[in-house]
Short mmCIF file of C-alpha atoms in Angstrom, two decimals:
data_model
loop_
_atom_site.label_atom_id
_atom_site.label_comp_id
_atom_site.label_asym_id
_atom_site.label_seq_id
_atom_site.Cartn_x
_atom_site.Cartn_y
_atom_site.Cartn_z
CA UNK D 1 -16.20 -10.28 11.92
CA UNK D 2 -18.86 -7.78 11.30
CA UNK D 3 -20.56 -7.88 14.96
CA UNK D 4 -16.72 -7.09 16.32
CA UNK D 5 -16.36 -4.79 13.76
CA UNK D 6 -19.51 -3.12 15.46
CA UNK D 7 -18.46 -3.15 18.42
CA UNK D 8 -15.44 -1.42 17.72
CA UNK D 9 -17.36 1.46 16.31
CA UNK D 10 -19.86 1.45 19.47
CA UNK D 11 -16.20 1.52 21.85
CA UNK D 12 -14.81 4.03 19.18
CA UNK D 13 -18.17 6.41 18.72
CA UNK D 14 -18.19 6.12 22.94
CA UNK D 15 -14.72 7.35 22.65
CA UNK D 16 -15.38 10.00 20.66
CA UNK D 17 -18.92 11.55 22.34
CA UNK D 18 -16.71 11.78 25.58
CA UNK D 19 -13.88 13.46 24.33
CA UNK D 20 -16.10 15.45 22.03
CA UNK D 21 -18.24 17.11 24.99
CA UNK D 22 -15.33 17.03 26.79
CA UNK D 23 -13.88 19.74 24.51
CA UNK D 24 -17.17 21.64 26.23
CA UNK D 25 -16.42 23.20 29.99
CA UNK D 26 -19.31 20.90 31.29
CA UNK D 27 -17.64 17.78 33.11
CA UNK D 28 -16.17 19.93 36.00
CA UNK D 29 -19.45 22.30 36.27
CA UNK D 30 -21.62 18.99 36.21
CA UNK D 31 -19.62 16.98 38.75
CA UNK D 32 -18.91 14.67 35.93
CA UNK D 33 -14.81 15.06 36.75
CA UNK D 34 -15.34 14.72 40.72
CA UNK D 35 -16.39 11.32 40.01
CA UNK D 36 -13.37 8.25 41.19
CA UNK D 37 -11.55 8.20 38.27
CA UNK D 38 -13.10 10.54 35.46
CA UNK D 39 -11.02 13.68 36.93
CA UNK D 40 -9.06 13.62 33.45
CA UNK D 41 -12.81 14.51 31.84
CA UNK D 42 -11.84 18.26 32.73
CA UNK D 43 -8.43 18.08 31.04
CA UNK D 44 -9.06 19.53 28.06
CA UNK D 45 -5.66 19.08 26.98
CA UNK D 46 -6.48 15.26 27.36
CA UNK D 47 -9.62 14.68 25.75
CA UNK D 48 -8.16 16.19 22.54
CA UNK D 49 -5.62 14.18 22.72
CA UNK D 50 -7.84 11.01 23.04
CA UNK D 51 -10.52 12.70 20.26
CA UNK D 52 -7.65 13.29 17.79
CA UNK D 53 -6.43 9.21 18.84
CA UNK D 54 -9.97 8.22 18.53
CA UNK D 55 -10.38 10.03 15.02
CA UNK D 56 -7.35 8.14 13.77
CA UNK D 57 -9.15 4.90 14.12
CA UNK D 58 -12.46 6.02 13.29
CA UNK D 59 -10.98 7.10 9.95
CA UNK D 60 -8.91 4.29 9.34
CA UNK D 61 -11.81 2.29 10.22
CA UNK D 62 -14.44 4.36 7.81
CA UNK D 63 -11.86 4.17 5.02
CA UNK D 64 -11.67 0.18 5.32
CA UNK D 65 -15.18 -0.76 5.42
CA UNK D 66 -15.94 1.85 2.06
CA UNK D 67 -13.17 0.40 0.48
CA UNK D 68 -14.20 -3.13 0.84
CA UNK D 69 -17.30 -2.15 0.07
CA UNK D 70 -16.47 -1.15 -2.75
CA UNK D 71 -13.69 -3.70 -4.21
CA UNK D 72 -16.41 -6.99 -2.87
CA UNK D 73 -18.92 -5.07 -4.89
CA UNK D 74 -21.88 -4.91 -2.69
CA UNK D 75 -24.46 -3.17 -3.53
CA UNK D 76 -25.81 -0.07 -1.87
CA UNK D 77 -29.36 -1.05 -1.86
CA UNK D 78 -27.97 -3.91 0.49
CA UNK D 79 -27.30 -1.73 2.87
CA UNK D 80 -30.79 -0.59 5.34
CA UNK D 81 -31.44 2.73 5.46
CA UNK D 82 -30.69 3.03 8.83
CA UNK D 83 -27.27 2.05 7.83
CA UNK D 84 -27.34 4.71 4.57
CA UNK D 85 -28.43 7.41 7.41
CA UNK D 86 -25.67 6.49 9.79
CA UNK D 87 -22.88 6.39 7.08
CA UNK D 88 -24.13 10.08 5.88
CA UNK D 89 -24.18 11.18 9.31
CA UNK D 90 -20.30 9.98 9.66
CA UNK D 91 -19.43 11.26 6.56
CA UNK D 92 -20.25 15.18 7.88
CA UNK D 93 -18.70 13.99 11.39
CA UNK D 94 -15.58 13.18 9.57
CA UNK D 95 -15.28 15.66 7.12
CA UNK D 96 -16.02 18.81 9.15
CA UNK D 97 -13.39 16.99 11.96
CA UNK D 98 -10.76 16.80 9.27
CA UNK D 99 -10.96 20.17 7.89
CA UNK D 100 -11.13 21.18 11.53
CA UNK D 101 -8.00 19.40 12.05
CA UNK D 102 -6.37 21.05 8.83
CA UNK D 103 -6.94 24.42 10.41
CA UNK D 104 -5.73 23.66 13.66
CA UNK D 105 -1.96 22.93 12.25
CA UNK D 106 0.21 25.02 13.34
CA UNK D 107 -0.11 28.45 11.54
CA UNK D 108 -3.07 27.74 10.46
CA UNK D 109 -6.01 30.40 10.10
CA UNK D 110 -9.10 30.69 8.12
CA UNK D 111 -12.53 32.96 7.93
CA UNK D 112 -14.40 32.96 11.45
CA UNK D 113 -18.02 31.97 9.80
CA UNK D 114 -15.88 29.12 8.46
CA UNK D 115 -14.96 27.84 11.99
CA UNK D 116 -17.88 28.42 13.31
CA UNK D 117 -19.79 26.89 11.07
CA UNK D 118 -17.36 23.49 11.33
CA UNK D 119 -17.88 23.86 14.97
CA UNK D 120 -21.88 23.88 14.69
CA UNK D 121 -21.77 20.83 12.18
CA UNK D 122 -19.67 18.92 13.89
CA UNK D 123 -21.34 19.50 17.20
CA UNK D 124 -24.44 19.41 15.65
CA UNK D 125 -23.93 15.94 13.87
CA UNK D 126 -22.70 14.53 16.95
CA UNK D 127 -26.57 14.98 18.32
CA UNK D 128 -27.95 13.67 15.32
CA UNK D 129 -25.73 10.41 15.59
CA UNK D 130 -26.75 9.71 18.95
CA UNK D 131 -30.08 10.47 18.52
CA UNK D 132 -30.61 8.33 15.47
CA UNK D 133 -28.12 6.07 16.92
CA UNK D 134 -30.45 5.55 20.49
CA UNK D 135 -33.92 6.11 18.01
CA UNK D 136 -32.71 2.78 15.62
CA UNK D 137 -31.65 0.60 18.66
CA UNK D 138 -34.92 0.97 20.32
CA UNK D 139 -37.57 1.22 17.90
CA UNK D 140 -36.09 -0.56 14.94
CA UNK D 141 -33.64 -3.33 17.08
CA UNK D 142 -30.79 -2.50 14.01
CA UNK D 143 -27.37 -2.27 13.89
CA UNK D 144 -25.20 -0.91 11.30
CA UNK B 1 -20.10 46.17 23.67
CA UNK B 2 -22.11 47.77 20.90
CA UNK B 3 -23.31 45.11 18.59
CA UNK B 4 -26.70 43.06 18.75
CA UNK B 5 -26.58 39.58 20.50
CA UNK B 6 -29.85 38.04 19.49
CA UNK B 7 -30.58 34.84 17.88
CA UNK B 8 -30.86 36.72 14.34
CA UNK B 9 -27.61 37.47 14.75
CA UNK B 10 -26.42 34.07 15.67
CA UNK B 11 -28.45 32.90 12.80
CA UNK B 12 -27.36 35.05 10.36
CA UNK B 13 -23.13 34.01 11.05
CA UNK B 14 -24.32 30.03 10.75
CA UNK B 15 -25.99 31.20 7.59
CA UNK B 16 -22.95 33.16 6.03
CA UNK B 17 -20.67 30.58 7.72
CA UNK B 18 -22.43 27.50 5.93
CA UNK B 19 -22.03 29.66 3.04
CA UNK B 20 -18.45 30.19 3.61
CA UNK B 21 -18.83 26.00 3.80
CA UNK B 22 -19.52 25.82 0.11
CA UNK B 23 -16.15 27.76 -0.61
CA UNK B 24 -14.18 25.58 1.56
CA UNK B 25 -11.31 25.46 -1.04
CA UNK B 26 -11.28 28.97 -1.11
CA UNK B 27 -11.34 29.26 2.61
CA UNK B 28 -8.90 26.27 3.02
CA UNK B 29 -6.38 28.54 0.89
CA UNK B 30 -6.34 31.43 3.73
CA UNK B 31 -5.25 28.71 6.12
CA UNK B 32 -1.86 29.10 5.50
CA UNK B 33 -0.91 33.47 6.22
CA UNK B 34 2.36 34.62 5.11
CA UNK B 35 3.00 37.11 7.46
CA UNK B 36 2.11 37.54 11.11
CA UNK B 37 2.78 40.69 12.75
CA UNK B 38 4.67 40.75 16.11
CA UNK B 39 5.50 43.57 18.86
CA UNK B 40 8.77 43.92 20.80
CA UNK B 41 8.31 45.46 23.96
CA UNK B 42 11.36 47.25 24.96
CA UNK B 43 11.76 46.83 28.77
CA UNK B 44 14.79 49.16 29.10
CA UNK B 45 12.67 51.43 28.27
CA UNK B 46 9.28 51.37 29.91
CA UNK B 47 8.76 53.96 32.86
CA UNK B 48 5.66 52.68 33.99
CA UNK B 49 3.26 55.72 33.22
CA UNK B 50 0.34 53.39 32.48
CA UNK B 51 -0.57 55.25 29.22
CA UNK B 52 -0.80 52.70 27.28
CA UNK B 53 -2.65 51.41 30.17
CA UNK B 54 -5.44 53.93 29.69
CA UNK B 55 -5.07 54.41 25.82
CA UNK B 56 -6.68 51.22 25.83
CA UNK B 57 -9.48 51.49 27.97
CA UNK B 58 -10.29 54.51 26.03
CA UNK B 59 -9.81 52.96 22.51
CA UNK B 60 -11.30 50.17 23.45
CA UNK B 61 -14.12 51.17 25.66
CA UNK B 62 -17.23 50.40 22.97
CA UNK B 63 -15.79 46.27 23.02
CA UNK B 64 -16.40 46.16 26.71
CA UNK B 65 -18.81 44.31 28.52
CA UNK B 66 -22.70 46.02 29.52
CA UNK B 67 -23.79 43.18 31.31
CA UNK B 68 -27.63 43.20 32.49
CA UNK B 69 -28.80 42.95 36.05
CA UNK B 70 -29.56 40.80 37.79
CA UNK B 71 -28.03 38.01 36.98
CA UNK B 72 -29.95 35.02 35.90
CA UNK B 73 -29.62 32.23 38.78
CA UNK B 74 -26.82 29.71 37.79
CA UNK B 75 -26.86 25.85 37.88
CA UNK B 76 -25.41 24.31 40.05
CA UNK B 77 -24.28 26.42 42.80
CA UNK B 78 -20.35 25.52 42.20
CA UNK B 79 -20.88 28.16 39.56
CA UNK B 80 -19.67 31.56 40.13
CA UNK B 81 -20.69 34.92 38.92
CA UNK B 82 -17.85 37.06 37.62
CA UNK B 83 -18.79 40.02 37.72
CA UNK B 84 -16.21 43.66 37.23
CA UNK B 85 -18.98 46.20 36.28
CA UNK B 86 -18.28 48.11 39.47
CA UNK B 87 -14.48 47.69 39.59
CA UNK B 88 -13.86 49.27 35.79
CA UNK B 89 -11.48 51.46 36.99
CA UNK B 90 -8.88 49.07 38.16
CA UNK B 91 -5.47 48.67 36.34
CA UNK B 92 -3.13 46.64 38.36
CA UNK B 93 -4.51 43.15 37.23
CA UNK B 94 -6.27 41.82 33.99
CA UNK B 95 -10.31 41.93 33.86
CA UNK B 96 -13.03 42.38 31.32
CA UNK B 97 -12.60 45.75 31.20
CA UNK B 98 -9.16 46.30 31.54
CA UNK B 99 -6.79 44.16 28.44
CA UNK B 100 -3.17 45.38 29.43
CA UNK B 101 -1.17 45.70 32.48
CA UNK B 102 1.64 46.97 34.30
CA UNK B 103 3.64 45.13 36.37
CA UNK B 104 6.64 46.76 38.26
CA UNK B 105 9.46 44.49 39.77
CA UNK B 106 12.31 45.86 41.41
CA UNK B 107 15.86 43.97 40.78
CA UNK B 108 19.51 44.33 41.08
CA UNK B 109 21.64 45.41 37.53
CA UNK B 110 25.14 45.55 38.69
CA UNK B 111 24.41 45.91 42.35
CA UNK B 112 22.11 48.55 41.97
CA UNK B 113 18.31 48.28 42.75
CA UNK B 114 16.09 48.84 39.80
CA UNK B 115 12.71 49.03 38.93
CA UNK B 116 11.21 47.21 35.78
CA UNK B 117 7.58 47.70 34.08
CA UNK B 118 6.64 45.12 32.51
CA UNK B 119 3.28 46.47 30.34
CA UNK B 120 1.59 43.07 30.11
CA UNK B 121 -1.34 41.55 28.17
CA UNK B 122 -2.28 38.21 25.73
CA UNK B 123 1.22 37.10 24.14
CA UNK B 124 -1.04 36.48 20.78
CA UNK B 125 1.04 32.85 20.11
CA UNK B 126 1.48 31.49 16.96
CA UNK B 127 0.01 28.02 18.16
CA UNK B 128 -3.02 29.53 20.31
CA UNK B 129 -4.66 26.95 22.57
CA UNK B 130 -7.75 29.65 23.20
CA UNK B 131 -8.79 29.49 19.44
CA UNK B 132 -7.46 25.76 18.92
CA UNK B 133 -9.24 24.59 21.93
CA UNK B 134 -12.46 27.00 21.63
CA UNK B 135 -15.70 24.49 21.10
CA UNK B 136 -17.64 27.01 19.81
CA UNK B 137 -15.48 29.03 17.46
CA UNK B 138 -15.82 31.85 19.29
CA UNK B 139 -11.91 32.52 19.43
CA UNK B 140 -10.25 32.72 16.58
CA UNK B 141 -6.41 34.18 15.19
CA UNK B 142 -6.63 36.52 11.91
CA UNK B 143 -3.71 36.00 9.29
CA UNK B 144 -1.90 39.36 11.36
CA UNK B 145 -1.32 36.91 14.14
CA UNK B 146 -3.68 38.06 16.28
CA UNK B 147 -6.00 35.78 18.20
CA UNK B 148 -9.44 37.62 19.79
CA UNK B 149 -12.75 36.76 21.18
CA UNK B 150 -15.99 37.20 19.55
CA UNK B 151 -17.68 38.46 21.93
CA UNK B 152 -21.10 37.84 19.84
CA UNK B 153 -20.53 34.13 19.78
CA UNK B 154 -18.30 33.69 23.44
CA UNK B 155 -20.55 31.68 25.64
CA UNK B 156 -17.80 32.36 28.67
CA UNK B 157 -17.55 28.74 29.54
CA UNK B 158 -13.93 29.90 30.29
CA UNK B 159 -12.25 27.10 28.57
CA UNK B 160 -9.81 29.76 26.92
CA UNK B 161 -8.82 30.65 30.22
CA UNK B 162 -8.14 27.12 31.05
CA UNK B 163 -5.65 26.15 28.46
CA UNK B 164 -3.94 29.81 28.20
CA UNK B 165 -0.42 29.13 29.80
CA UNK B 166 -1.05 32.55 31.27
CA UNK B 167 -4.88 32.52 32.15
CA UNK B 168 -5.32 35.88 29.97
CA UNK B 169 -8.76 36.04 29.43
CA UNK B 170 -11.21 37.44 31.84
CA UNK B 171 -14.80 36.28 32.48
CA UNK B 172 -17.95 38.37 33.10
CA UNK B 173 -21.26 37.25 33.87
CA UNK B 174 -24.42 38.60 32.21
CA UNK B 175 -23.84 39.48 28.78
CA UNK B 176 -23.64 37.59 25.56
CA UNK B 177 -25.17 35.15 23.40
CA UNK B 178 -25.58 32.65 26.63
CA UNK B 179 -28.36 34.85 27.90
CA UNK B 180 -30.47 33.44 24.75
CA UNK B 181 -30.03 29.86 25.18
CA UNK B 182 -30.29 28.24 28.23
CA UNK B 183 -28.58 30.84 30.71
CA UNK B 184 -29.02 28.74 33.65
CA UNK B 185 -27.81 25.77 32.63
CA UNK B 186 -24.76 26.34 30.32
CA UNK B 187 -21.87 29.10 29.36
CA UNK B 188 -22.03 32.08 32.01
CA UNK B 189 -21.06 35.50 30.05
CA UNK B 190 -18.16 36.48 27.97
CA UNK B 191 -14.23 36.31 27.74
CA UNK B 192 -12.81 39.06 27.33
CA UNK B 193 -8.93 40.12 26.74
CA UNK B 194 -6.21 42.04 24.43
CA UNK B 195 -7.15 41.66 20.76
CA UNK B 196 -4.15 43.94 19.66
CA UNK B 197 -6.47 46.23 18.20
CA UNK B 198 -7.28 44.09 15.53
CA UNK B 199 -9.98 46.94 13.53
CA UNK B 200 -6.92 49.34 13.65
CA UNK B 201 -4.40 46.92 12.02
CA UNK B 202 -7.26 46.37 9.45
CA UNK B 203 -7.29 50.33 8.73
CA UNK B 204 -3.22 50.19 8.63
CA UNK B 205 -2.96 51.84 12.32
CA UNK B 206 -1.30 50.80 14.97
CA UNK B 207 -2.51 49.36 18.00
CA UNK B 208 -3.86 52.30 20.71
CA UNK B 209 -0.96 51.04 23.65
CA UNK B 210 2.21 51.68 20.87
CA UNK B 211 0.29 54.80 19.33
CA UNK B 212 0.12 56.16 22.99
CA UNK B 213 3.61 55.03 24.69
CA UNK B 214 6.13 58.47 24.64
CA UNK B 215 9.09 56.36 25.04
CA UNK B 216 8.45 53.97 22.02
CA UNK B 217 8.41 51.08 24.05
CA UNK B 218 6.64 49.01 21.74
CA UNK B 219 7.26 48.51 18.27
CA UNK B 220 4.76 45.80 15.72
CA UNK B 221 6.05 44.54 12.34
CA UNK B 222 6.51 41.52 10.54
CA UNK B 223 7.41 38.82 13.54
CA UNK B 224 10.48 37.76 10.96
CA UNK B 225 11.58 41.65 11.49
CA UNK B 226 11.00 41.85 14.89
CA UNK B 227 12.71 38.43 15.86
CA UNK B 228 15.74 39.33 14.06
CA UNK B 229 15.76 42.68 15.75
CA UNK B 230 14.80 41.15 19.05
CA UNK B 231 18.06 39.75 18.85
CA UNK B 232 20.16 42.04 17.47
CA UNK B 233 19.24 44.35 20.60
CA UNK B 234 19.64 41.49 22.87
CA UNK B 235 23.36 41.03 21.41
CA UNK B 236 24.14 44.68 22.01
CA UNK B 237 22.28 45.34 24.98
CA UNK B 238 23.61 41.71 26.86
CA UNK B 239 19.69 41.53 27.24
CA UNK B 240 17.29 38.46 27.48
CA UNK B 241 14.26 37.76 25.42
CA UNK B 242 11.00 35.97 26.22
CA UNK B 243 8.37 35.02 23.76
CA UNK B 244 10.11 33.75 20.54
CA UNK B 245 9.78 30.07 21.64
CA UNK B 246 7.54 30.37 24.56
CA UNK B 247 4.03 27.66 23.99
CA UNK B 248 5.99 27.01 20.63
CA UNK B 249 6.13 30.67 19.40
CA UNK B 250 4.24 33.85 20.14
CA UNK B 251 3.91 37.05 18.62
CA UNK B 252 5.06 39.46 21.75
CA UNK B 253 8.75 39.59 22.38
CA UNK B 254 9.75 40.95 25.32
CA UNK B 255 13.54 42.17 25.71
CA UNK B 256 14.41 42.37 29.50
CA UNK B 257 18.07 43.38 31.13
CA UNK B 258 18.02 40.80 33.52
CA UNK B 259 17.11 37.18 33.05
CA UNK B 260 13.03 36.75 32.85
CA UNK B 261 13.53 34.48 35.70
CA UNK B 262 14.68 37.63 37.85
CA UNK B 263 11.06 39.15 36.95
CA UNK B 264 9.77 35.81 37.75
CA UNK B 265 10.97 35.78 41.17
CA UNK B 266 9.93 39.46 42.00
CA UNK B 267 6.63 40.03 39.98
CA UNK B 268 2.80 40.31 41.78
CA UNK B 269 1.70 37.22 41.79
CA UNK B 270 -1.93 36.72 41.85
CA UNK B 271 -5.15 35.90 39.37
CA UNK B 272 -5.01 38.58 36.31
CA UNK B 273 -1.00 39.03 36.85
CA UNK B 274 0.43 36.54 33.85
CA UNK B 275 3.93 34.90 34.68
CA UNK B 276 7.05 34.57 33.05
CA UNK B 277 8.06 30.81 33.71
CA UNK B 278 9.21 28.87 30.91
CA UNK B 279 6.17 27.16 29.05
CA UNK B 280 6.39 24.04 26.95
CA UNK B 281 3.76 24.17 23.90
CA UNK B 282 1.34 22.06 25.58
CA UNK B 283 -0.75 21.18 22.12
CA UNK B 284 2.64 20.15 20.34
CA UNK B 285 1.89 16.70 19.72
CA UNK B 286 -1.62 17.43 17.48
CA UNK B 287 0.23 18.59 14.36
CA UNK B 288 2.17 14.80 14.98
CA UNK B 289 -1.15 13.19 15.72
CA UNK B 290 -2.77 15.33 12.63
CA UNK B 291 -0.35 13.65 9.92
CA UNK B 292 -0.86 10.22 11.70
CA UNK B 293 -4.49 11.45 10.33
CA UNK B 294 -4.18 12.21 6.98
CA UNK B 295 -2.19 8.46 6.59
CA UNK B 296 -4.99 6.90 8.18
CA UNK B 297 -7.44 6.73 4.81
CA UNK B 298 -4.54 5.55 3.03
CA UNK B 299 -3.89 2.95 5.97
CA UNK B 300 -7.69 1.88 6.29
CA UNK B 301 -7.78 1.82 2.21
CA UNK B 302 -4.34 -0.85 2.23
CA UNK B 303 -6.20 -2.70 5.11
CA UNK B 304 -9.20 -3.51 2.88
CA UNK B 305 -7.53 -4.49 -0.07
CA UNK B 306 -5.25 -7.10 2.21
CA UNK B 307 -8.30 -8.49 3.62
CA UNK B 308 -9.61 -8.83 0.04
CA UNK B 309 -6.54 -10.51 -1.45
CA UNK B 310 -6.32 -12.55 1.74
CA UNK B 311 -9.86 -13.60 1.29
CA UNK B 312 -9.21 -13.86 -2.46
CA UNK B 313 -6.52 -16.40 -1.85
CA UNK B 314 -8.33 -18.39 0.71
CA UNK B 315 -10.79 -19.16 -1.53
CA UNK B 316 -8.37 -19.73 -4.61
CA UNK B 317 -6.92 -22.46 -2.09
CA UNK B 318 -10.23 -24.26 -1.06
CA UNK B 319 -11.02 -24.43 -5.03
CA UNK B 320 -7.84 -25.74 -5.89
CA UNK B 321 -7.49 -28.04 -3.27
CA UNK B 322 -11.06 -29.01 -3.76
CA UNK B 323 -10.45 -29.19 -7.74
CA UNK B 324 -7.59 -31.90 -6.45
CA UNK B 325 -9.84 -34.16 -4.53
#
């Protein structure tokens, strides 16, 4: 259960760094959308459709492993460190996203450094879960 | 432009904005404006003189680009400069340095020919892809309805351009904050278009175009107003409006005398000459996808506690069964 459960965040967090730089005008410039296939990369209409889809499950998926954290009453200091990192690092993904997401309804407004400063966590976050992501599967051979 | 793009700059909105972060309640409370402003552009009434054309170039002259020379060398090649420092004087299309429009389109009205200036510009929508869409925050909509560029934070990837059902915004190369990062390699200037004069409506003016029009062409005031007088000039005039429902709502209502598809038919076409087709709000499905969201804690939360009580009663079974044997 807990290796698929993995890989379902691996699929879902591959999911999500697509769609994610795909909100950036980079797949067209970088021949990323000429490739068989991957022309949808430069739909930007698409890939936040598929980021909001993938952010439904990531969230559902969060919420269930906290929860049953929780109610099997494990302890934290179970969980590695790489794991505490990882879980922090989501946290600020997933926040910042949803508060994103608030503003984003329809009618909705709120102060520019505000956005902006969602935007640079959220982007910013992103780096620092692949990075420590790529930095614990080589040097320390972890998972989750 | 006039203000400083440097990294202090940059550094200093991230600073205020994480600050801003720390009153998210208080800046989740603004999310939610009560009233948006809206014009209504008069058709019947616009004679074309452009001088609302030049009122804002003039007003608007210290927002538009200075872009520095040369340009620094783009990667890769597919990318191209845009570049309207030397053509600052044109008026017949949108570009950096020129926000609003007139297009002229001659039609019949009762079997008479007809010309019809059409002062055009950003629509300003309620539902703004530009600013929804924007990965870097740079566009954003103020609780008067009006969306705008920062033209401090636009990295002129052109993305704004891309979603826009009109492709308002205008690129040029060599200014901005993209000059400071990695100019070669990502963003390529600013976007620049219409932001309704947003510093005037702050000081209770009106925007320089309706200040400047002698035949009152536009009007701006609460969109509720201006809807409901929208129509109420339609009904008398036997006129046709464009706007209200157009992307899922904008806040420029245009009241023609013959059917926007006439105009349509008979307009300039080219790039910087915005349409008049029928558009479909192509971002209608996030607020649907967005309360599928805010279920999905709840959904993950019920999933846990299922697995538990399933688990739970597995076990309770093996016991008992093994408490039989």
């Amino acid at each position: 259960m807990k290796n698929k459960t993995n890989l379902f965040y691996i699929i879902l967090m591959i999911l999500m760094t697509i769609s994610g730089f795909g909100q950036m005008p980079i797949f067209k410039r970088y021949y990323v959308a000429d490739l068989p296939g991957l022309g949808w990369t430069a739909n930007f209409i698409i890939t936040h459709y598929l980021h909001y889809f993938g952010a439904i499950l990531l969230i559902s998926l969060f919420s269930y492993q906290i929860t049953l954290f929780f109610i099997t009453k494990e302890k934290i200091s179970n969980l590695s460190f790489a794991s505490l990192i990882k879980i922090f690092i989501l946290i600020f993904l997933l926040g910042s996203g949803f508060l994103k997401i608030i503003i984003n309804l329809k009618g909705g407004v709120a102060p520019a450094p505000f956005i902006f400063s969602l935007d640079l966590i959220h982007t910013g976050f992103t780096f620092l879960f692949i990075f420590y992501a790529l930095f614990t599967k080589i040097s320390l051979k972890k998972n989750y | 432009m006039t203000s400083k793009i440097s990294r202090k700059n940059f550094l200093k909105k991230s600073f205020f904005g994480a600050s801003a972060l720390s009153v998210s309640p208080l800046a989740l409370s603004a999310a939610f404006p009560k009233k948006e402003l809206a014009t209504l552009i008069n058709l019947n009434k616009c004679i074309g003189c452009e001088a609302c054309v030049y009122a804002c170039q003039e007003s608007n002259e210290h927002k538009f680009p200075k872009p520095k020379k040369p340009f620094p060398q783009m990667y890769p090649k597919r990318v191209k400069v845009a570049d309207w420092s030397d053509k600052t004087k044109i008026t017949n299309r949108l570009t950096p340095y020129n926000w609003l429009t007139i297009q002229t389109v001659s039609v019949q009205i009762k079997g008479e020919e007809k010309e019809i200036n059409i002062p055009r510009r950003c629509m300003h929508c309620q539902d703004p892809p530009c600013v929804i869409l924007c990965p870097w925050g740079a566009a954003r909509k103020n609780d008067k309805g009006i969306s705008r560029i920062d033209s401090e934070l636009c990295l002129g990837g052109a993305k704004c351009k891309a979603v826009c059902p009109w492709e308002i915004p205008e690129r040029q190369t060599g200014v901005g904050l993209y000059l400071d990062l990695l100019p070669s390699l990502a963003g390529n200037g600013v976007m620049y278009k219409c932001d309704r004069c947003y510093d005037k409506i702050e000081k209770g003016e009106r925007p320089a175009c309706i200040e400047a029009c002698p035949q009152g062409v536009q009007e701006i005031g609460p969109r509720e107003e201006i809807i409901k007088k929208a129509h109420a000039l339609a009904k008398e005039t036997k006129g046709y409006l464009y706007g209200e429902t157009e992307n899922g709502g904008t806040n420029t209502i245009y009241l023609s005398p013959v059917p926007f598809s006439e105009l349509e038919k008979n307009r300039p076409k080219g790039k910087g000459r915005p349409h008049f087709k029928q558009t479909k709000n192509a971002l209608e499905q996030g607020d649907n996808l967005a309360k599928i969201m805010f279920i999905a804690p709840f959904a993950g939360i019920v999933a846990a506690f299922g697995r538990f009580y399933g688990f739970f009663k597995k076990n309770s079974l093996i016991q008992e069964n093994q408490n039989e044997k």
